[in-house]
Amino acid sequence: NAGVTQTPKFRVLKTGQSMTLLCAQDMNHEYMYWYRQDPGMGLRLIHYSVGEGTTAKGEVPDGYNVSRLKKQNFLLGLESAAPSQTSVYFCASSYVTGGPLGNQPQHFGDGTRLSIL
Amino acid sequence: SQQGEEDPQALSIQEGENATMNCSYKTSINNLQWYRQNSGRGLVHLILIRSNEREKHSGRLRVTLDTSKKSSSLLITASRAADTASYFCATVFLGGYQKVTFGIGTKLQVIP
């Protein structure tokens, strides 16, 4: 049982380049999330999805796009990378059992460390 | 900010001692969760405590919630070197945009 798998684990980009971060979960979770973690800032929600084919903006969505074409996959795209997007990116997933978003524990991947020069 | 705030930001103790971390928040919550993050890894869920609960236990972990003071504490008893990690509280606020909001964490070092 792999849980939440993120690829790649590390990446260095040049300003203006694009890339896609991949997240896959094998727990049949409905909800999936993308966060970024920066020193002194905690985790901040970029985008999230409450089911296949649906996405929504989080706290810091600018400069990112997402897609959830399959229930098990959640993709995060950077169309034109900027140095301010240097961060560690985490994907998470959770069940939905009623109640508000966040009412169930989230399962996290091990992150993608992204540097933009 | 609605973000929970952990206190202290860093804590160093000897193996076998108890470690207490606190989390304060500003608005009413649905639930509060504690997570652990080992260096270079993702967050791992420890305990979820709902707003109508006052205390929960899981192994060597004890979490309390005081909604009147808008605060929670995480107690790790008989700490081990393997408990060295960062600990985050995460809050789900009532009303409006409901999402999990993470604090900046407490970095715990347990010295063998």
PDB file of C-alpha atoms in Angstrom:
ATOM      1  CA  ASN A   1       0.000   0.000   0.000  1.00  0.00           C
ATOM      2  CA  ALA A   2       1.875   3.071  -1.284  1.00  0.00           C
ATOM      3  CA  GLY A   3      -0.450   5.777   0.108  1.00  0.00           C
ATOM      4  CA  VAL A   4       0.311   9.125  -1.543  1.00  0.00           C
ATOM      5  CA  THR A   5       3.131   9.190  -4.087  1.00  0.00           C
ATOM      6  CA  GLN A   6       4.634  12.391  -5.465  1.00  0.00           C
ATOM      7  CA  THR A   7       6.882  12.673  -8.500  1.00  0.00           C
ATOM      8  CA  PRO A   8       9.443  14.012  -8.995  1.00  0.00           C
ATOM      9  CA  LYS A   9      11.111  14.280  -5.584  1.00  0.00           C
ATOM     10  CA  PHE A  10      13.505  17.050  -6.650  1.00  0.00           C
ATOM     11  CA  ARG A  11      13.610  19.460  -9.553  1.00  0.00           C
ATOM     12  CA  VAL A  12      15.534  22.541 -10.564  1.00  0.00           C
ATOM     13  CA  LEU A  13      13.958  24.883 -13.077  1.00  0.00           C
ATOM     14  CA  LYS A  14      14.931  28.091 -14.760  1.00  0.00           C
ATOM     15  CA  THR A  15      12.682  31.123 -14.536  1.00  0.00           C
ATOM     16  CA  GLY A  16       9.979  30.932 -17.184  1.00  0.00           C
ATOM     17  CA  GLN A  17      10.068  27.170 -17.611  1.00  0.00           C
ATOM     18  CA  SER A  18       6.982  25.071 -17.049  1.00  0.00           C
ATOM     19  CA  MET A  19       6.495  21.772 -15.318  1.00  0.00           C
ATOM     20  CA  THR A  20       3.889  19.467 -13.841  1.00  0.00           C
ATOM     21  CA  LEU A  21       4.021  17.841 -10.443  1.00  0.00           C
ATOM     22  CA  LEU A  22       2.295  14.495 -10.175  1.00  0.00           C
ATOM     23  CA  CYS A  23       0.381  13.143  -7.193  1.00  0.00           C
ATOM     24  CA  ALA A  24      -1.154   9.689  -7.036  1.00  0.00           C
ATOM     25  CA  GLN A  25      -3.080   8.061  -4.184  1.00  0.00           C
ATOM     26  CA  ASP A  26      -4.247   4.480  -3.892  1.00  0.00           C
ATOM     27  CA  MET A  27      -6.641   4.891  -0.951  1.00  0.00           C
ATOM     28  CA  ASN A  28      -9.721   5.762  -3.026  1.00  0.00           C
ATOM     29  CA  HIS A  29      -9.908   9.164  -1.324  1.00  0.00           C
ATOM     30  CA  GLU A  30     -12.322  11.738  -2.665  1.00  0.00           C
ATOM     31  CA  TYR A  31     -10.467  14.836  -1.518  1.00  0.00           C
ATOM     32  CA  MET A  32      -7.011  15.824  -2.696  1.00  0.00           C
ATOM     33  CA  TYR A  33      -4.908  18.887  -1.893  1.00  0.00           C
ATOM     34  CA  TRP A  34      -1.765  20.682  -2.963  1.00  0.00           C
ATOM     35  CA  TYR A  35       0.209  22.669  -0.390  1.00  0.00           C
ATOM     36  CA  ARG A  36       3.457  24.561  -0.392  1.00  0.00           C
ATOM     37  CA  GLN A  37       5.706  24.699   2.657  1.00  0.00           C
ATOM     38  CA  ASP A  38       8.059  27.607   3.183  1.00  0.00           C
ATOM     39  CA  PRO A  39      10.241  28.395   6.232  1.00  0.00           C
ATOM     40  CA  GLY A  40       8.313  30.337   8.853  1.00  0.00           C
ATOM     41  CA  MET A  41       5.063  30.144   6.866  1.00  0.00           C
ATOM     42  CA  GLY A  42       3.649  26.720   7.669  1.00  0.00           C
ATOM     43  CA  LEU A  43       1.733  24.885   4.982  1.00  0.00           C
ATOM     44  CA  ARG A  44      -0.407  26.947   2.656  1.00  0.00           C
ATOM     45  CA  LEU A  45      -3.132  25.480   0.496  1.00  0.00           C
ATOM     46  CA  ILE A  46      -2.692  26.113  -3.234  1.00  0.00           C
ATOM     47  CA  HIS A  47      -5.615  24.214  -4.789  1.00  0.00           C
ATOM     48  CA  TYR A  48      -7.815  21.348  -3.772  1.00  0.00           C
ATOM     49  CA  SER A  49     -10.292  18.928  -5.315  1.00  0.00           C
ATOM     50  CA  VAL A  50     -13.408  17.386  -3.807  1.00  0.00           C
ATOM     51  CA  GLY A  51     -13.783  14.787  -6.546  1.00  0.00           C
ATOM     52  CA  GLU A  52     -12.866  13.685 -10.038  1.00  0.00           C
ATOM     53  CA  GLY A  53     -13.242  16.514 -12.523  1.00  0.00           C
ATOM     54  CA  THR A  54     -13.549  19.242  -9.881  1.00  0.00           C
ATOM     55  CA  THR A  55     -10.966  21.695  -8.562  1.00  0.00           C
ATOM     56  CA  ALA A  56     -11.031  24.812  -6.410  1.00  0.00           C
ATOM     57  CA  LYS A  57      -8.667  27.578  -5.382  1.00  0.00           C
ATOM     58  CA  GLY A  58      -6.983  27.588  -2.013  1.00  0.00           C
ATOM     59  CA  GLU A  59      -5.132  30.303  -0.178  1.00  0.00           C
ATOM     60  CA  VAL A  60      -2.289  30.905  -2.667  1.00  0.00           C
ATOM     61  CA  PRO A  61      -3.467  29.787  -6.145  1.00  0.00           C
ATOM     62  CA  ASP A  62      -1.801  32.423  -8.334  1.00  0.00           C
ATOM     63  CA  GLY A  63       0.744  31.037 -10.791  1.00  0.00           C
ATOM     64  CA  TYR A  64      -0.541  27.454 -10.464  1.00  0.00           C
ATOM     65  CA  ASN A  65      -3.095  25.323 -12.260  1.00  0.00           C
ATOM     66  CA  VAL A  66      -4.428  21.883 -11.362  1.00  0.00           C
ATOM     67  CA  SER A  67      -6.331  19.048 -12.924  1.00  0.00           C
ATOM     68  CA  ARG A  68      -8.107  15.989 -11.535  1.00  0.00           C
ATOM     69  CA  LEU A  69      -8.994  13.882 -14.568  1.00  0.00           C
ATOM     70  CA  LYS A  70      -8.860  10.637 -12.597  1.00  0.00           C
ATOM     71  CA  LYS A  71      -9.885  10.133  -9.009  1.00  0.00           C
ATOM     72  CA  GLN A  72      -6.480   8.816  -7.995  1.00  0.00           C
ATOM     73  CA  ASN A  73      -4.401  11.574  -9.620  1.00  0.00           C
ATOM     74  CA  PHE A  74      -4.031  15.283  -8.900  1.00  0.00           C
ATOM     75  CA  LEU A  75      -1.669  17.305 -11.066  1.00  0.00           C
ATOM     76  CA  LEU A  76      -0.135  20.671 -10.192  1.00  0.00           C
ATOM     77  CA  GLY A  77       1.185  22.779 -13.047  1.00  0.00           C
ATOM     78  CA  LEU A  78       3.477  25.782 -13.124  1.00  0.00           C
ATOM     79  CA  GLU A  79       3.057  27.494 -16.465  1.00  0.00           C
ATOM     80  CA  SER A  80       5.895  30.010 -16.114  1.00  0.00           C
ATOM     81  CA  ALA A  81       8.032  29.331 -13.069  1.00  0.00           C
ATOM     82  CA  ALA A  82       9.196  32.237 -10.905  1.00  0.00           C
ATOM     83  CA  PRO A  83      11.833  32.266  -8.141  1.00  0.00           C
ATOM     84  CA  SER A  84       9.042  32.984  -5.623  1.00  0.00           C
ATOM     85  CA  GLN A  85       7.714  29.506  -6.358  1.00  0.00           C
ATOM     86  CA  THR A  86      10.832  27.883  -4.932  1.00  0.00           C
ATOM     87  CA  SER A  87       9.375  25.721  -2.195  1.00  0.00           C
ATOM     88  CA  VAL A  88       8.574  22.230  -1.024  1.00  0.00           C
ATOM     89  CA  TYR A  89       5.268  21.053  -2.451  1.00  0.00           C
ATOM     90  CA  PHE A  90       3.104  18.520  -0.680  1.00  0.00           C
ATOM     91  CA  CYS A  91       0.136  16.603  -1.943  1.00  0.00           C
ATOM     92  CA  ALA A  92      -2.411  15.163   0.464  1.00  0.00           C
ATOM     93  CA  SER A  93      -5.642  13.227   0.303  1.00  0.00           C
ATOM     94  CA  SER A  94      -8.503  12.419   2.636  1.00  0.00           C
ATOM     95  CA  TYR A  95     -11.813  10.635   2.879  1.00  0.00           C
ATOM     96  CA  VAL A  96     -15.047  12.530   2.887  1.00  0.00           C
ATOM     97  CA  THR A  97     -17.580  11.449   5.491  1.00  0.00           C
ATOM     98  CA  GLY A  98     -19.719  14.508   5.730  1.00  0.00           C
ATOM     99  CA  GLY A  99     -19.004  17.733   7.517  1.00  0.00           C
ATOM    100  CA  PRO A 100     -16.684  20.438   6.314  1.00  0.00           C
ATOM    101  CA  LEU A 101     -13.593  20.076   4.202  1.00  0.00           C
ATOM    102  CA  GLY A 102     -10.840  19.054   6.564  1.00  0.00           C
ATOM    103  CA  ASN A 103     -13.078  17.012   8.803  1.00  0.00           C
ATOM    104  CA  GLN A 104     -10.956  13.939   8.284  1.00  0.00           C
ATOM    105  CA  PRO A 105      -7.209  13.335   8.682  1.00  0.00           C
ATOM    106  CA  GLN A 106      -5.100  14.051   5.644  1.00  0.00           C
ATOM    107  CA  HIS A 107      -2.511  11.640   4.266  1.00  0.00           C
ATOM    108  CA  PHE A 108       0.565  13.319   2.857  1.00  0.00           C
ATOM    109  CA  GLY A 109       3.177  12.424   0.294  1.00  0.00           C
ATOM    110  CA  ASP A 110       6.854  13.050   0.972  1.00  0.00           C
ATOM    111  CA  GLY A 111       7.009  16.220  -1.062  1.00  0.00           C
ATOM    112  CA  THR A 112       8.642  17.645  -4.161  1.00  0.00           C
ATOM    113  CA  ARG A 113      11.543  20.001  -3.549  1.00  0.00           C
ATOM    114  CA  LEU A 114      11.463  22.582  -6.307  1.00  0.00           C
ATOM    115  CA  SER A 115      14.131  25.233  -6.912  1.00  0.00           C
ATOM    116  CA  ILE A 116      13.671  27.945  -9.499  1.00  0.00           C
ATOM    117  CA  LEU A 117      16.750  29.851 -10.556  1.00  0.00           C
TER     118      LEU A 117
ATOM    119  CA  SER B   1      -4.656  35.373  10.092  1.00  0.00           C
ATOM    120  CA  GLN B   2      -6.798  32.431  11.128  1.00  0.00           C
ATOM    121  CA  GLN B   3      -3.698  30.295  11.343  1.00  0.00           C
ATOM    122  CA  GLY B   4      -3.051  28.359  14.538  1.00  0.00           C
ATOM    123  CA  GLU B   5       0.134  29.331  16.308  1.00  0.00           C
ATOM    124  CA  GLU B   6       2.337  26.793  18.041  1.00  0.00           C
ATOM    125  CA  ASP B   7       4.383  27.556  21.101  1.00  0.00           C
ATOM    126  CA  PRO B   8       7.262  27.136  21.620  1.00  0.00           C
ATOM    127  CA  GLN B   9       8.771  27.261  18.155  1.00  0.00           C
ATOM    128  CA  ALA B  10      11.622  25.027  19.293  1.00  0.00           C
ATOM    129  CA  LEU B  11      11.980  22.628  22.205  1.00  0.00           C
ATOM    130  CA  SER B  12      14.947  20.517  23.288  1.00  0.00           C
ATOM    131  CA  ILE B  13      14.581  17.850  25.974  1.00  0.00           C
ATOM    132  CA  GLN B  14      16.334  14.754  27.262  1.00  0.00           C
ATOM    133  CA  GLU B  15      15.085  11.302  26.357  1.00  0.00           C
ATOM    134  CA  GLY B  16      12.545  10.112  28.912  1.00  0.00           C
ATOM    135  CA  GLU B  17      11.233  13.599  29.701  1.00  0.00           C
ATOM    136  CA  ASN B  18       7.778  14.810  28.733  1.00  0.00           C
ATOM    137  CA  ALA B  19       7.315  17.318  25.924  1.00  0.00           C
ATOM    138  CA  THR B  20       4.438  19.785  25.844  1.00  0.00           C
ATOM    139  CA  MET B  21       3.531  21.872  22.823  1.00  0.00           C
ATOM    140  CA  ASN B  22       0.747  24.413  22.660  1.00  0.00           C
ATOM    141  CA  CYS B  23      -1.423  25.724  19.876  1.00  0.00           C
ATOM    142  CA  SER B  24      -3.566  28.864  20.008  1.00  0.00           C
ATOM    143  CA  TYR B  25      -6.106  30.029  17.466  1.00  0.00           C
ATOM    144  CA  LYS B  26      -8.410  32.998  17.024  1.00  0.00           C
ATOM    145  CA  THR B  27     -11.820  31.914  15.746  1.00  0.00           C
ATOM    146  CA  SER B  28     -14.244  29.091  16.494  1.00  0.00           C
ATOM    147  CA  ILE B  29     -13.236  25.722  15.129  1.00  0.00           C
ATOM    148  CA  ASN B  30     -14.878  22.521  13.989  1.00  0.00           C
ATOM    149  CA  ASN B  31     -11.875  20.401  14.910  1.00  0.00           C
ATOM    150  CA  LEU B  32      -8.176  20.616  15.613  1.00  0.00           C
ATOM    151  CA  GLN B  33      -5.574  18.144  14.424  1.00  0.00           C
ATOM    152  CA  TRP B  34      -1.957  17.471  15.299  1.00  0.00           C
ATOM    153  CA  TYR B  35       0.581  16.272  12.753  1.00  0.00           C
ATOM    154  CA  ARG B  36       4.218  15.223  12.945  1.00  0.00           C
ATOM    155  CA  GLN B  37       6.813  15.841  10.242  1.00  0.00           C
ATOM    156  CA  ASN B  38      10.150  14.112  10.256  1.00  0.00           C
ATOM    157  CA  SER B  39      12.974  15.858   8.431  1.00  0.00           C
ATOM    158  CA  GLY B  40      12.594  15.524   4.681  1.00  0.00           C
ATOM    159  CA  ARG B  41       9.256  13.725   4.916  1.00  0.00           C
ATOM    160  CA  GLY B  42       5.592  14.501   4.628  1.00  0.00           C
ATOM    161  CA  LEU B  43       3.249  15.197   7.521  1.00  0.00           C
ATOM    162  CA  VAL B  44       1.791  12.297   9.439  1.00  0.00           C
ATOM    163  CA  HIS B  45      -1.542  12.632  11.214  1.00  0.00           C
ATOM    164  CA  LEU B  46      -1.427  12.025  14.971  1.00  0.00           C
ATOM    165  CA  ILE B  47      -4.730  12.969  16.566  1.00  0.00           C
ATOM    166  CA  LEU B  48      -7.964  14.774  15.627  1.00  0.00           C
ATOM    167  CA  ILE B  49      -9.973  16.345  18.428  1.00  0.00           C
ATOM    168  CA  ARG B  50     -13.422  17.771  17.751  1.00  0.00           C
ATOM    169  CA  SER B  51     -14.731  20.985  19.248  1.00  0.00           C
ATOM    170  CA  ASN B  52     -17.029  19.127  21.643  1.00  0.00           C
ATOM    171  CA  GLU B  53     -14.180  17.010  23.020  1.00  0.00           C
ATOM    172  CA  ARG B  54     -11.813  18.073  25.798  1.00  0.00           C
ATOM    173  CA  GLU B  55      -9.155  15.388  25.803  1.00  0.00           C
ATOM    174  CA  LYS B  56      -7.949  12.504  23.639  1.00  0.00           C
ATOM    175  CA  HIS B  57      -5.229   9.926  24.075  1.00  0.00           C
ATOM    176  CA  SER B  58      -3.245   7.851  21.641  1.00  0.00           C
ATOM    177  CA  GLY B  59      -0.424   5.787  23.065  1.00  0.00           C
ATOM    178  CA  ARG B  60       2.079   8.229  24.602  1.00  0.00           C
ATOM    179  CA  LEU B  61       0.220  11.213  23.172  1.00  0.00           C
ATOM    180  CA  ARG B  62      -2.348  13.270  25.010  1.00  0.00           C
ATOM    181  CA  VAL B  63      -4.168  16.169  23.402  1.00  0.00           C
ATOM    182  CA  THR B  64      -6.347  18.641  25.246  1.00  0.00           C
ATOM    183  CA  LEU B  65      -8.636  21.281  23.820  1.00  0.00           C
ATOM    184  CA  ASP B  66      -9.932  24.349  25.639  1.00  0.00           C
ATOM    185  CA  THR B  67     -12.371  26.130  23.338  1.00  0.00           C
ATOM    186  CA  SER B  68     -12.971  28.910  25.873  1.00  0.00           C
ATOM    187  CA  LYS B  69      -9.266  29.805  25.713  1.00  0.00           C
ATOM    188  CA  LYS B  70      -8.987  28.846  22.037  1.00  0.00           C
ATOM    189  CA  SER B  71      -6.010  26.654  22.731  1.00  0.00           C
ATOM    190  CA  SER B  72      -4.826  23.073  22.539  1.00  0.00           C
ATOM    191  CA  SER B  73      -1.851  21.237  23.897  1.00  0.00           C
ATOM    192  CA  LEU B  74      -0.003  18.115  22.785  1.00  0.00           C
ATOM    193  CA  LEU B  75       1.801  16.159  25.467  1.00  0.00           C
ATOM    194  CA  ILE B  76       4.301  13.453  24.544  1.00  0.00           C
ATOM    195  CA  THR B  77       5.176  11.370  27.577  1.00  0.00           C
ATOM    196  CA  ALA B  78       8.443   9.477  28.094  1.00  0.00           C
ATOM    197  CA  SER B  79       9.945  10.944  24.955  1.00  0.00           C
ATOM    198  CA  ARG B  80      12.275   8.981  22.710  1.00  0.00           C
ATOM    199  CA  ALA B  81      14.940  10.079  20.242  1.00  0.00           C
ATOM    200  CA  ALA B  82      12.583   8.911  17.480  1.00  0.00           C
ATOM    201  CA  ASP B  83      10.107  11.619  18.561  1.00  0.00           C
ATOM    202  CA  THR B  84      12.502  14.239  17.186  1.00  0.00           C
ATOM    203  CA  ALA B  85      10.425  16.006  14.541  1.00  0.00           C
ATOM    204  CA  SER B  86       8.361  19.097  13.868  1.00  0.00           C
ATOM    205  CA  TYR B  87       4.819  19.098  15.211  1.00  0.00           C
ATOM    206  CA  PHE B  88       2.011  21.084  13.637  1.00  0.00           C
ATOM    207  CA  CYS B  89      -1.465  21.915  14.760  1.00  0.00           C
ATOM    208  CA  ALA B  90      -4.085  22.256  12.080  1.00  0.00           C
ATOM    209  CA  THR B  91      -7.454  23.872  12.595  1.00  0.00           C
ATOM    210  CA  VAL B  92     -10.701  23.687  10.674  1.00  0.00           C
ATOM    211  CA  PHE B  93     -12.628  26.883  11.208  1.00  0.00           C
ATOM    212  CA  LEU B  94     -16.384  27.194  11.273  1.00  0.00           C
ATOM    213  CA  GLY B  95     -18.183  29.196   8.671  1.00  0.00           C
ATOM    214  CA  GLY B  96     -17.006  30.763   5.448  1.00  0.00           C
ATOM    215  CA  TYR B  97     -14.252  29.024   3.595  1.00  0.00           C
ATOM    216  CA  GLN B  98     -13.744  25.786   5.471  1.00  0.00           C
ATOM    217  CA  LYS B  99     -10.294  24.298   5.110  1.00  0.00           C
ATOM    218  CA  VAL B 100      -7.488  22.984   7.215  1.00  0.00           C
ATOM    219  CA  THR B 101      -5.121  25.761   8.293  1.00  0.00           C
ATOM    220  CA  PHE B 102      -1.680  24.759   9.522  1.00  0.00           C
ATOM    221  CA  GLY B 103       0.524  26.570  12.009  1.00  0.00           C
ATOM    222  CA  ILE B 104       4.262  27.029  11.523  1.00  0.00           C
ATOM    223  CA  GLY B 105       5.121  24.204  13.893  1.00  0.00           C
ATOM    224  CA  THR B 106       7.179  23.340  16.958  1.00  0.00           C
ATOM    225  CA  LYS B 107      10.568  21.775  16.302  1.00  0.00           C
ATOM    226  CA  LEU B 108      11.187  19.126  18.962  1.00  0.00           C
ATOM    227  CA  GLN B 109      14.627  17.684  19.583  1.00  0.00           C
ATOM    228  CA  VAL B 110      14.924  14.717  21.938  1.00  0.00           C
ATOM    229  CA  ILE B 111      18.497  14.181  23.056  1.00  0.00           C
ATOM    230  CA  PRO B 112      19.466  10.540  23.717  1.00  0.00           C
TER     231      PRO B 112
END
